GROMACS .gro file of C-alpha atoms in nm:
model
  246
    1MET     CA    1  19.297   6.460  18.419
    2VAL     CA    2  19.382   6.820  18.325
    3ASP     CA    3  19.751   6.903  18.316
    4GLU     CA    4  19.807   7.180  18.569
    5ASP     CA    5  20.134   7.290  18.394
    6ALA     CA    6  19.968   7.336  18.052
    7LYS     CA    7  20.035   7.679  17.904
    8PRO     CA    8  19.734   7.897  17.815
    9LEU     CA    9  19.656   7.927  17.446
   10ASN     CA   10  19.756   8.246  17.268
   11TYR     CA   11  19.459   8.450  17.156
   12THR     CA   12  19.372   8.796  17.033
   13ASN     CA   13  19.096   8.997  17.188
   14GLU     CA   14  18.780   9.016  16.977
   15ILE     CA   15  18.778   9.396  16.999
   16VAL     CA   16  19.130   9.408  16.849
   17LEU     CA   17  19.028   9.181  16.561
   18LYS     CA   18  18.723   9.396  16.486
   19LYS     CA   19  18.939   9.707  16.495
   20ARG     CA   20  19.188   9.555  16.252
   21LYS     CA   21  18.913   9.452  16.014
   22LYS     CA   22  18.759   9.798  16.030
   23ASN     CA   23  19.097   9.962  15.958
   24GLU     CA   24  19.156   9.734  15.658
   25GLU     CA   25  18.810   9.814  15.517
   26TRP     CA   26  18.870  10.186  15.572
   27ALA     CA   27  19.212  10.171  15.398
   28LEU     CA   28  19.060   9.983  15.103
   29LYS     CA   29  18.779  10.239  15.065
   30LYS     CA   30  19.028  10.524  15.087
   31ARG     CA   31  19.246  10.368  14.814
   32GLU     CA   32  18.940  10.318  14.589
   33ARG     CA   33  18.832  10.678  14.650
   34LEU     CA   34  19.178  10.811  14.563
   35ASP     CA   35  19.191  10.602  14.244
   36ALA     CA   36  18.846  10.728  14.144
   37ASN     CA   37  18.952  11.089  14.205
   38GLN     CA   38  19.268  11.035  13.999
   39ARG     CA   39  19.068  10.890  13.707
   40ARG     CA   40  18.821  11.177  13.727
   41TYR     CA   41  19.103  11.430  13.728
   42LEU     CA   42  19.263  11.273  13.420
   43GLU     CA   43  18.929  11.271  13.234
   44ILE     CA   44  18.871  11.638  13.317
   45LYS     CA   45  19.226  11.723  13.211
   46LYS     CA   46  19.180  11.550  12.875
   47SER     CA   47  18.852  11.725  12.802
   48ALA     CA   48  18.968  12.066  12.926
   49ILE     CA   49  18.991  12.343  12.669
   50LYS     CA   50  19.338  12.490  12.635
   51ARG     CA   51  19.382  12.864  12.641
   52PRO     CA   52  19.578  13.039  12.364
   53GLU     CA   53  19.851  13.122  12.616
   54GLU     CA   54  19.904  12.751  12.683
   55PHE     CA   55  19.952  12.677  12.311
   56VAL     CA   56  20.202  12.962  12.283
   57ARG     CA   57  20.396  12.845  12.590
   58GLU     CA   58  20.399  12.485  12.466
   59TYR     CA   59  20.530  12.593  12.124
   60ARG     CA   60  20.801  12.808  12.282
   61ASP     CA   61  20.911  12.523  12.510
   62LYS     CA   62  20.942  12.286  12.216
   63GLU     CA   63  21.132  12.541  12.010
   64LEU     CA   64  21.363  12.610  12.305
   65ASP     CA   65  21.430  12.237  12.343
   66ARG     CA   66  21.527  12.214  11.974
   67VAL     CA   67  21.761  12.514  11.995
   68ARG     CA   68  21.932  12.395  12.313
   69ALA     CA   69  21.983  12.046  12.169
   70ARG     CA   70  22.167  12.200  11.873
   71GLN     CA   71  22.378  12.413  12.104
   72ARG     CA   72  22.482  12.110  12.311
   73LEU     CA   73  22.586  11.923  11.997
   74LYS     CA   74  22.801  12.218  11.884
   75LEU     CA   75  22.971  12.274  12.218
   76ARG     CA   76  23.055  11.915  12.314
   77LYS     CA   77  23.320  11.684  12.180
   78PHE     CA   78  23.241  11.314  12.165
   79HIS     CA   79  23.527  11.083  12.260
   80VAL     CA   80  23.441  10.734  12.382
   81ALA     CA   81  23.793  10.708  12.523
   82ASN     CA   82  23.702  10.973  12.782
   83LEU     CA   83  23.433  10.748  12.932
   84LYS     CA   84  23.510  10.523  13.226
   85SER     CA   85  23.307  10.232  13.090
   86GLU     CA   86  23.178  10.109  12.755
   87LEU     CA   87  22.849  10.001  12.918
   88LEU     CA   88  22.578  10.260  12.989
   89PHE     CA   89  22.240  10.228  13.155
   90VAL     CA   90  21.998  10.502  13.050
   91ILE     CA   91  21.680  10.598  13.238
   92ARG     CA   92  21.413  10.838  13.118
   93ILE     CA   93  21.314  11.084  13.393
   94GLN     CA   94  21.098  11.347  13.218
   95GLY     CA   95  20.771  11.368  13.028
   96LYS     CA   96  20.691  11.493  12.679
   97SER     CA   97  20.491  11.819  12.702
   98ASP     CA   98  20.794  12.033  12.618
   99MET     CA   99  20.976  11.802  12.376
  100CYS     CA  100  21.041  11.892  12.017
  101PRO     CA  101  20.959  11.623  11.754
  102GLN     CA  102  21.330  11.538  11.711
  103THR     CA  103  21.364  11.462  12.083
  104LYS     CA  104  21.061  11.232  12.076
  105LYS     CA  105  21.202  11.053  11.773
  106ILE     CA  106  21.538  10.994  11.944
  107LEU     CA  107  21.372  10.865  12.263
  108ARG     CA  108  21.166  10.620  12.056
  109ARG     CA  109  21.485  10.508  11.883
  110LEU     CA  110  21.644  10.451  12.224
  111ARG     CA  111  21.328  10.256  12.326
  112LEU     CA  112  21.258  10.494  12.613
  113GLY     CA  113  20.887  10.540  12.555
  114HIS     CA  114  20.786  10.588  12.919
  115ILE     CA  115  20.911  10.769  13.227
  116LEU     CA  116  21.131  10.548  13.449
  117SER     CA  117  21.203  10.301  13.170
  118GLY     CA  118  21.565  10.197  13.128
  119VAL     CA  119  21.788  10.029  12.869
  120PHE     CA  120  22.148   9.909  12.838
  121LEU     CA  121  22.350  10.080  12.564
  122ARG     CA  122  22.699  10.045  12.423
  123ALA     CA  123  22.892  10.373  12.440
  124ASN     CA  124  22.995  10.500  12.096
  125ASP     CA  125  22.994  10.831  11.910
  126SER     CA  126  22.643  10.780  11.771
  127THR     CA  127  22.499  10.689  12.112
  128LEU     CA  128  22.667  10.985  12.283
  129ARG     CA  129  22.524  11.225  12.022
  130MET     CA  130  22.172  11.094  12.081
  131LEU     CA  131  22.212  11.111  12.459
  132THR     CA  132  22.336  11.469  12.431
  133CYS     CA  133  22.032  11.568  12.224
  134VAL     CA  134  21.784  11.432  12.482
  135GLU     CA  135  21.997  11.495  12.793
  136PRO     CA  136  21.738  11.702  12.990
  137PHE     CA  137  21.494  11.410  12.974
  138ILE     CA  138  21.728  11.125  13.074
  139THR     CA  139  21.996  11.026  13.321
  140TYR     CA  140  22.263  10.763  13.265
  141GLY     CA  141  22.584  10.619  13.401
  142TYR     CA  142  22.808  10.316  13.436
  143PRO     CA  143  22.622  10.019  13.595
  144ASN     CA  144  22.827   9.770  13.796
  145LEU     CA  145  22.787   9.392  13.785
  146LYS     CA  146  22.553   9.393  14.087
  147SER     CA  147  22.312   9.636  13.918
  148VAL     CA  148  22.319   9.440  13.591
  149LYS     CA  149  22.238   9.115  13.774
  150GLU     CA  150  21.956   9.263  13.980
  151LEU     CA  151  21.792   9.430  13.682
  152ILE     CA  152  21.801   9.120  13.462
  153TYR     CA  153  21.706   8.870  13.733
  154LYS     CA  154  21.429   9.082  13.888
  155LYS     CA  155  21.284   9.273  13.594
  156GLY     CA  156  21.420   9.100  13.286
  157CYS     CA  157  21.172   9.022  13.008
  158GLY     CA  158  21.234   8.922  12.647
  159MET     CA  159  21.059   9.047  12.335
  160ILE     CA  160  20.933   8.760  12.120
  161ALA     CA  161  20.707   8.842  11.825
  162LYS     CA  162  20.642   9.186  11.983
  163LEU     CA  163  20.523   9.017  12.303
  164SER     CA  164  20.685   9.053  12.646
  165VAL     CA  165  20.790   8.716  12.792
  166PRO     CA  166  20.936   8.680  13.147
  167LEU     CA  167  21.279   8.518  13.149
  168THR     CA  168  21.178   8.229  13.374
  169ASP     CA  169  21.268   7.953  13.128
  170ASN     CA  170  21.613   7.910  12.974
  171ASN     CA  171  21.452   7.731  12.678
  172VAL     CA  172  21.304   8.066  12.569
  173ILE     CA  173  21.650   8.226  12.582
  174GLU     CA  174  21.811   7.938  12.393
  175GLN     CA  175  21.541   7.950  12.126
  176GLU     CA  176  21.596   8.322  12.059
  177LEU     CA  177  21.970   8.364  12.128
  178GLY     CA  178  22.108   8.010  12.103
  179ARG     CA  179  22.259   8.082  11.760
  180HIS     CA  180  22.488   8.332  11.935
  181GLY     CA  181  22.593   8.082  12.203
  182ILE     CA  182  22.366   8.239  12.470
  183ILE     CA  183  22.143   7.980  12.634
  184CYS     CA  184  22.067   8.100  12.990
  185LEU     CA  185  22.029   8.404  13.214
  186GLU     CA  186  22.392   8.384  13.325
  187ASP     CA  187  22.501   8.416  12.961
  188ILE     CA  188  22.281   8.725  12.919
  189VAL     CA  189  22.428   8.886  13.231
  190HIS     CA  190  22.783   8.809  13.112
  191GLU     CA  191  22.719   8.943  12.762
  192ILE     CA  192  22.571   9.269  12.893
  193ALA     CA  193  22.823   9.324  13.175
  194THR     CA  194  23.124   9.264  12.949
  195VAL     CA  195  22.972   9.433  12.641
  196GLY     CA  196  23.041   9.119  12.442
  197PRO     CA  197  23.035   9.066  12.065
  198HIS     CA  198  22.659   8.996  12.066
  199PHE     CA  199  22.568   9.283  12.298
  200THR     CA  200  22.339   9.445  12.040
  201GLU     CA  201  22.136   9.129  11.984
  202VAL     CA  202  22.099   9.065  12.358
  203SER     CA  203  22.008   9.424  12.447
  204ARG     CA  204  21.749   9.432  12.169
  205PHE     CA  205  21.606   9.102  12.293
  206LEU     CA  206  21.565   9.246  12.643
  207ARG     CA  207  21.252   9.452  12.688
  208PRO     CA  208  21.312   9.803  12.832
  209PHE     CA  209  21.316   9.772  13.210
  210LYS     CA  210  21.017   9.918  13.394
  211LEU     CA  211  21.146  10.077  13.714
  212LYS     CA  212  20.914  10.151  14.004
  213ARG     CA  213  20.845  10.497  14.142
  214PRO     CA  214  20.910  10.495  14.518
  215GLU     CA  215  20.693  10.685  14.764
  216ARG     CA  216  20.779  11.054  14.802
  217PHE     CA  217  20.976  11.038  14.478
  218PRO     CA  218  21.102  11.394  14.411
  219LYS     CA  219  21.034  11.567  14.082
  220MET     CA  220  21.332  11.522  13.854
  221LYS     CA  221  21.510  11.840  13.746
  222LYS     CA  222  21.635  11.898  13.391
  223LYS     CA  223  21.948  12.063  13.525
  224PRO     CA  224  22.266  11.852  13.473
  225PHE     CA  225  22.355  11.618  13.759
  226LYS     CA  226  22.701  11.775  13.797
  227SER     CA  227  22.535  12.114  13.851
  228GLY     CA  228  22.296  11.992  14.119
  229GLY     CA  229  22.016  11.861  13.896
  230ASP     CA  230  21.910  11.509  13.797
  231ALA     CA  231  21.973  11.482  13.422
  232GLY     CA  232  22.283  11.373  13.234
  233ASN     CA  233  22.577  11.154  13.327
  234ARG     CA  234  22.586  11.029  13.689
  235GLU     CA  235  22.884  10.802  13.623
  236GLU     CA  236  22.905  10.540  13.905
  237ARG     CA  237  22.629  10.716  14.103
  238ILE     CA  238  22.376  10.563  13.863
  239ASN     CA  239  22.398  10.245  14.073
  240GLU     CA  240  22.251  10.428  14.374
  241PHE     CA  241  21.967  10.556  14.154
  242ILE     CA  242  21.902  10.202  14.024
  243ASP     CA  243  21.884  10.069  14.382
  244LEU     CA  244  21.626  10.338  14.462
  245LEU     CA  245  21.405  10.242  14.168
  246ASN     CA  246  21.461   9.864  14.157
   0.00000   0.00000   0.00000
């Protein structure tokens, strides 16, 4: 006997299901079309012939970058005691078309080979000089414990034999850093956050963090952050920037 109080089954109209499927197929085709257009644009850009004016402008930009880097080094005084924290997190925000060779060399030394890659650094005179030289192409500041934890737990990878290995197994950490008394992720976080005695070994073990570019991400300006731009020292405001890119 049929139960008269039985509730009707939930269902979705067939027309709605067809519409959803059609929208998903349309979105997939649109994404594939945009990717194809982007690849085609990059191929055309690579094969395009540069005009003499472009070579001249590129040379002038590189020369201007070299001159300005020297001026910044002459005008600024480097005192670690003036900083609010010994720990810095540095993010690259600019490309390479207008970099002089010295700037590229310093960025490679800092392991900032790609835009929106980030590394932890210990603040000292040598580090501050390098950051000053490449200041228009980077931003940095003082990360708090929350930012350090989120970066290492979410995006942390180790470099083993020039290979990137996710930090999902503490045995990997113990194998590489156990001789320094660091055997788990918590030890890595503590060593980085406190700038411990083995900070250099741990930071070198960590692969540069790949930060994501959010939608509608504005173009970063080379103007110093204190003057309304995006480059240079953000101090504690770097944590807001990390949250945006994490």
